Coordinates of C-alpha atoms and ligand atoms in Angstrom, one line a residue:
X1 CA -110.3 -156.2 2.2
X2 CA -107.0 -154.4 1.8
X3 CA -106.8 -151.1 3.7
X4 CA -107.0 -147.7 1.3
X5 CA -104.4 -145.3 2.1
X6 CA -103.4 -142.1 0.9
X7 CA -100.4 -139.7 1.7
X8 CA -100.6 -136.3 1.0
X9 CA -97.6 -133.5 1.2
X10 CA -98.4 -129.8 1.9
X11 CA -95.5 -127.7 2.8
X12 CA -92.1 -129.1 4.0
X13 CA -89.2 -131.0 3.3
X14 CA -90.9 -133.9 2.4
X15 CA -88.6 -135.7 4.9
X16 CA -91.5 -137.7 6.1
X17 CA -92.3 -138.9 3.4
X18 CA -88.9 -140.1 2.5
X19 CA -88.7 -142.0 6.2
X20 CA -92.1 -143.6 5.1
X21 CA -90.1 -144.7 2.1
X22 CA -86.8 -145.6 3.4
X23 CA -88.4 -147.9 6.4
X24 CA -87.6 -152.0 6.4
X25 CA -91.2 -152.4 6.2
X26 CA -92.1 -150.1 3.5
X27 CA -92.1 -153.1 1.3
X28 CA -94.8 -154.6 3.4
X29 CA -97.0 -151.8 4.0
X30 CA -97.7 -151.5 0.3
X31 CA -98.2 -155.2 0.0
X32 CA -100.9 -155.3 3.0
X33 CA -102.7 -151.9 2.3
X34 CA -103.7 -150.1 -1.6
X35 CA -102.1 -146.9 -1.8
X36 CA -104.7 -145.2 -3.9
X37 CA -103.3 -141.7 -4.0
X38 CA -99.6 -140.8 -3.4
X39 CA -98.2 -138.0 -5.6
X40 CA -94.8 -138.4 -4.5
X41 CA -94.7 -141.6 -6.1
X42 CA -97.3 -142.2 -8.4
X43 CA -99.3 -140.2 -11.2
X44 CA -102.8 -140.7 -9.6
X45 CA -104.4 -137.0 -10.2
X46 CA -107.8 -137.6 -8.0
X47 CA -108.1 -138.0 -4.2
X48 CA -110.5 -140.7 -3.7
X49 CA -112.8 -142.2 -0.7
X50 CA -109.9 -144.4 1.8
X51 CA -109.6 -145.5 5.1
X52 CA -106.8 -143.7 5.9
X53 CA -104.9 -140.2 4.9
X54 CA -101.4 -139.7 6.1
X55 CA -100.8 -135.9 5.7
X56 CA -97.3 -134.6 5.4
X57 CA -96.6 -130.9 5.6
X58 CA -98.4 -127.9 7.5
X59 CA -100.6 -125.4 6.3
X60 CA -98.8 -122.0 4.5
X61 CA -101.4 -121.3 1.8
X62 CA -104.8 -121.0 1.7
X63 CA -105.6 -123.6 -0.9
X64 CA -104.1 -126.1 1.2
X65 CA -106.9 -125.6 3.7
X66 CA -109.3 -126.9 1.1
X67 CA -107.5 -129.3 0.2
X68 CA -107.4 -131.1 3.7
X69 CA -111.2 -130.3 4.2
X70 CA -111.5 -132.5 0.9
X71 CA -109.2 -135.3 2.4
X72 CA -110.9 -134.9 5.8
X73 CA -114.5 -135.6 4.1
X74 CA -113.0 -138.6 2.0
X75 CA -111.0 -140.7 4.7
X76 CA -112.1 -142.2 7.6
X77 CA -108.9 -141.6 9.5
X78 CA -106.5 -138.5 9.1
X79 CA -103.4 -138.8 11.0
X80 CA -100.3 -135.9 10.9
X81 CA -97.4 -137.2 10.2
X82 CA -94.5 -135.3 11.5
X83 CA -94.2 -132.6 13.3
X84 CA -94.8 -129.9 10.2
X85 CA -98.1 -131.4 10.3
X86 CA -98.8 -132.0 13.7
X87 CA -97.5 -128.6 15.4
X88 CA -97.1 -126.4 12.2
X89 CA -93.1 -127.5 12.0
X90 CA -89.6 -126.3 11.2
X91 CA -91.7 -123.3 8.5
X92 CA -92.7 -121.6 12.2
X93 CA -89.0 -119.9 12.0
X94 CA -90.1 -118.0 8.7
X95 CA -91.7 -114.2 9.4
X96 CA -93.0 -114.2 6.0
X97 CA -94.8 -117.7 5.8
X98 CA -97.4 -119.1 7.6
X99 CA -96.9 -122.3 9.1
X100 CA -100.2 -123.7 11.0
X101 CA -101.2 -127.5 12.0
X102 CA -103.8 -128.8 10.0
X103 CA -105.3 -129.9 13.3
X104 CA -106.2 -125.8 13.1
X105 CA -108.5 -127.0 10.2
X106 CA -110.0 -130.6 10.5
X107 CA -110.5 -133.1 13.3
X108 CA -107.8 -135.6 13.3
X109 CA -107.6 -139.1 14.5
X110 CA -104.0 -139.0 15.6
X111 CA -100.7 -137.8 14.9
X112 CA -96.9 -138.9 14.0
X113 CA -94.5 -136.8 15.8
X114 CA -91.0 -136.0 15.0
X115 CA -89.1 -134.2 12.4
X116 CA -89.2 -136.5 10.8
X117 CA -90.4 -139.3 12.7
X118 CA -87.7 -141.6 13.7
X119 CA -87.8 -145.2 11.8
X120 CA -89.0 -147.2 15.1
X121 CA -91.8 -145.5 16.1
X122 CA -92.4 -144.4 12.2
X123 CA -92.4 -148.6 11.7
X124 CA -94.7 -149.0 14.8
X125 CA -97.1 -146.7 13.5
X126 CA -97.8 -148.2 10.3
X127 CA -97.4 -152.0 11.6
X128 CA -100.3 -150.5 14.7
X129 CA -102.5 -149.1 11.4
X130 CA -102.9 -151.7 9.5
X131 CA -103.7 -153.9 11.9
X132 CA -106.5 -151.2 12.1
X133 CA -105.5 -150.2 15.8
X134 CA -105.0 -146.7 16.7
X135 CA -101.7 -144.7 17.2
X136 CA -100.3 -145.1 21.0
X137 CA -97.1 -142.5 21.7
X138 CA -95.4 -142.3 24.9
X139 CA -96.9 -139.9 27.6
X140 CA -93.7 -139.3 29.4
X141 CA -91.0 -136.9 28.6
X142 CA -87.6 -137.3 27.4
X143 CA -86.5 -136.8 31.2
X144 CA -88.1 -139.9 32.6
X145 CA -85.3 -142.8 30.6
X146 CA -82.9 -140.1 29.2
X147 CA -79.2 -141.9 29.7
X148 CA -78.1 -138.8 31.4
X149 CA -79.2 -140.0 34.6
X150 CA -82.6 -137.6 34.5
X151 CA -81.6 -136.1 37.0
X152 CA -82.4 -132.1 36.0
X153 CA -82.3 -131.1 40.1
X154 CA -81.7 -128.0 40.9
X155 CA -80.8 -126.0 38.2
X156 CA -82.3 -122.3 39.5
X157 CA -78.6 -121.0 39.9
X158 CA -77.0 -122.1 36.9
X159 CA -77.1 -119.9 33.5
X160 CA -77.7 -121.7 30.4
X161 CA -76.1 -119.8 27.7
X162 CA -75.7 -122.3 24.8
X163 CA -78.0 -124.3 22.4
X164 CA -75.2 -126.9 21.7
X165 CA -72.2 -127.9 23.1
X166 CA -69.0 -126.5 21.1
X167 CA -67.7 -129.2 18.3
X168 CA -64.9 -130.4 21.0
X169 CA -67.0 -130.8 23.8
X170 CA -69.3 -133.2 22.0
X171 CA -69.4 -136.4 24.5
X172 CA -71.6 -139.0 24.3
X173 CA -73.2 -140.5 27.6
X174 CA -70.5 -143.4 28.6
X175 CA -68.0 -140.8 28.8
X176 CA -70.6 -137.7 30.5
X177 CA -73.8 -138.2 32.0
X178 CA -74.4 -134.7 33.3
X179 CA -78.0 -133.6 32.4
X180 CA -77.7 -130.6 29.8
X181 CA -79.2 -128.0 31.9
X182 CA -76.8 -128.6 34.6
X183 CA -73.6 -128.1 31.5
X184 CA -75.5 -124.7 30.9
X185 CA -76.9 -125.9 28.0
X186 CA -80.3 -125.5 26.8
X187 CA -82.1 -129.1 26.7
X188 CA -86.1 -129.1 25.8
X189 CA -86.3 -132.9 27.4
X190 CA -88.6 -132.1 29.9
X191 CA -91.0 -130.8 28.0
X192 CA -91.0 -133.2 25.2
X193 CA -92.4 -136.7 24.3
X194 CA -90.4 -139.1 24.3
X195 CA -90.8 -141.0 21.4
X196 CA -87.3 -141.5 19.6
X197 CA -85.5 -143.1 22.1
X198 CA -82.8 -140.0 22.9
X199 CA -81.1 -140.3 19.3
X200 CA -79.7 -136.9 19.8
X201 CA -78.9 -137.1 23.4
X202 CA -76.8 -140.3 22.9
X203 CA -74.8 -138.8 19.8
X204 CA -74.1 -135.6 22.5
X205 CA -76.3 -133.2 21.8
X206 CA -79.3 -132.0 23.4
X207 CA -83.1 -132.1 22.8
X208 CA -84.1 -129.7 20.2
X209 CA -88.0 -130.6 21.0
X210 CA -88.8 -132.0 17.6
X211 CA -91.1 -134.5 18.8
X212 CA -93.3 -131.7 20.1
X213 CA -95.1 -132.0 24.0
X214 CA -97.1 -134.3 25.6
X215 CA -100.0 -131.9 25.7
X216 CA -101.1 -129.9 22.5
X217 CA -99.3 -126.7 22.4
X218 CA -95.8 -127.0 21.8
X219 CA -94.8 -122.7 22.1
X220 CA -97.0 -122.5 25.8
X221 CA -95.1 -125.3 27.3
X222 CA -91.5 -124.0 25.8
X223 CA -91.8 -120.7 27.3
X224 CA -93.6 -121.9 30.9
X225 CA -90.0 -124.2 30.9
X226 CA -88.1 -121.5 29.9
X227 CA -89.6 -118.9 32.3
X228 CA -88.4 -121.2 35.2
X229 CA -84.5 -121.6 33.9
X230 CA -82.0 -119.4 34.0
X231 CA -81.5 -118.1 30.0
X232 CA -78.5 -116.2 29.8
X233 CA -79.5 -112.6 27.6
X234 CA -78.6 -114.2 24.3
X235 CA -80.5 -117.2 24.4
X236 CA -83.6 -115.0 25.5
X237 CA -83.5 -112.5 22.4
X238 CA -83.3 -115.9 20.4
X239 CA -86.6 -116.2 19.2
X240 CA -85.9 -120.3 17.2
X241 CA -86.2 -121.7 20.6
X242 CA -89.7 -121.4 21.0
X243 CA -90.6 -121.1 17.2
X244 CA -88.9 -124.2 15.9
X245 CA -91.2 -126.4 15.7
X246 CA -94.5 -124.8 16.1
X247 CA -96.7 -122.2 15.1
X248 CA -95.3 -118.4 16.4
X249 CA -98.3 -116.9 16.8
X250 CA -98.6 -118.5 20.2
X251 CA -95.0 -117.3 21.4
X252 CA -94.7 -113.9 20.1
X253 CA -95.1 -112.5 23.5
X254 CA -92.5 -114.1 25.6
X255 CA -90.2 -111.7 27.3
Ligands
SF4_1 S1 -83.0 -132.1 30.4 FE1 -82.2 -133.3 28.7 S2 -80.2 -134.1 29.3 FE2 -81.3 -133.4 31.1 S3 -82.4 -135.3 31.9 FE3 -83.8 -134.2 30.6 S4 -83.6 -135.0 28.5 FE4 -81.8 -135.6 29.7
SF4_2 S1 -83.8 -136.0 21.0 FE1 -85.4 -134.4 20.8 S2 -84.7 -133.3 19.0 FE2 -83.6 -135.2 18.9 S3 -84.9 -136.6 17.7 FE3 -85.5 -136.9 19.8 S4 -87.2 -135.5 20.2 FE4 -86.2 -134.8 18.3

């Protein structure tokens, strides 16, 4: 028997879901699995039993909390797909909104990192579940293969004072492979999961985290790494580095 899926949005860009679209095999998960409930694609009003609920989207309103105790009571797997989902996502830079994981909420099986998840890993995912195994991701950082050597060294006397490099500085690794942190700028490859194969390190810029850490709480392990670098003032007024892709209210004390 085919595999019952549904995919649910709550708040976000809906970039997920539009990966989960875009990908090679997209074709083929639909052929392999019945979709039973997908509002960004199909009319279907009523979320039924499945095997499986992808959930796109964190948690900003309180009706959505409901709603993913419904889904958590119908499916037999829940998995997070992206980062929104998984650590409460790119909303965690709004004061007014709340942006929470729905992990807060319901058990999950699994999650989907990345924002959104790149089309590899995004591919291996689905290819893993409906062969009705469970989701492996990496448990090393971006550090350990990153084509700037990895070597972060010493780095205690050196003040990182920029988030990017400037536009004509941009090089890619054949021509510079000098770890970030040593350029003075602010990489978050050592504390995140390497799961996209350094996209944005080998198109020149640095790790903005998206993938979240190896170990639950994204904000905790941002501002342990941060306390042991050298921020320049700027970049330590600057709350988006610690509240990019997860929920504040873990970070709001940093100093
Ligand atoms: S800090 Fe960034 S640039 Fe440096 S080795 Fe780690 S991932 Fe690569
Ligand atoms: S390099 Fe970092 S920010 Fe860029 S896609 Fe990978 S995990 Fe996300």
């Amino acid at each position: 028997m085919k595999l019952e899926i549904i995919i649910v949005s709550l708040s976000g860009c809906s970039g997920c879901i539009s990966s989960i679209i875009s990908l090679d095999i997209f074709p083929q998960f639909v052929e392999k699995t019945k979709i039973i409930y997908f509002p960004f694609i199909s009319d279907e009003e009523k979320i039924l039993d499945c095997d499986i609920a992808l959930i796109e989207g964190c948690i900003s309103i309180p009706s959505q909390v409901e709603r993913i105790k419904e889904i958590r009571k119908k499916a037999k797997n829940v998995y997070a797909l992206g980062s929104c989902s998984a650590f409460g996502g790119i909303l965690s830079l709004s004061r007014k909104k709340n942006a929470e994981p729905i992990s807060n909420y319901i058990e999950i099986d699994g999650i989907i990192p990345g924002c959104p998840p790149p089309p590899n890993l995004l591919g291996n995912c689905l290819i893993r579940l409906v062969e009705r195994k469970n989701i492996i991701l990496s448990e090393k950082n971006m550090c350990a293969a990153c084509p700037l050597k990895g070597d972060i060294g010493a780095i205690d006397n050196i003040e990182i004072n920029s988030l990017n490099p400037n536009l004509d500085e941009i090089t890619f690794p054949e021509e510079n492979s000098e770890c970030f942190l040593k350029r003075g700028i602010l990489c978050l490859g050592p504390i995140t999961r390497d799961i996209c194969e350094h996209i944005c390190i080998k198109n020149g810029l640095p790790c903005e985290g998206c993938a979240g850490p190896i170990f639950r709480d994204f904000t905790s392990n941002a501002v342990n790494f941060l306390s042991l670098v050298n921020l320049s003032k700027n970049l330590k007024k600057y709350r988006g580095i610690f509240y990019r892709f997860s929920n504040p209210k873990f970070g709001r004390e940093y100093k």
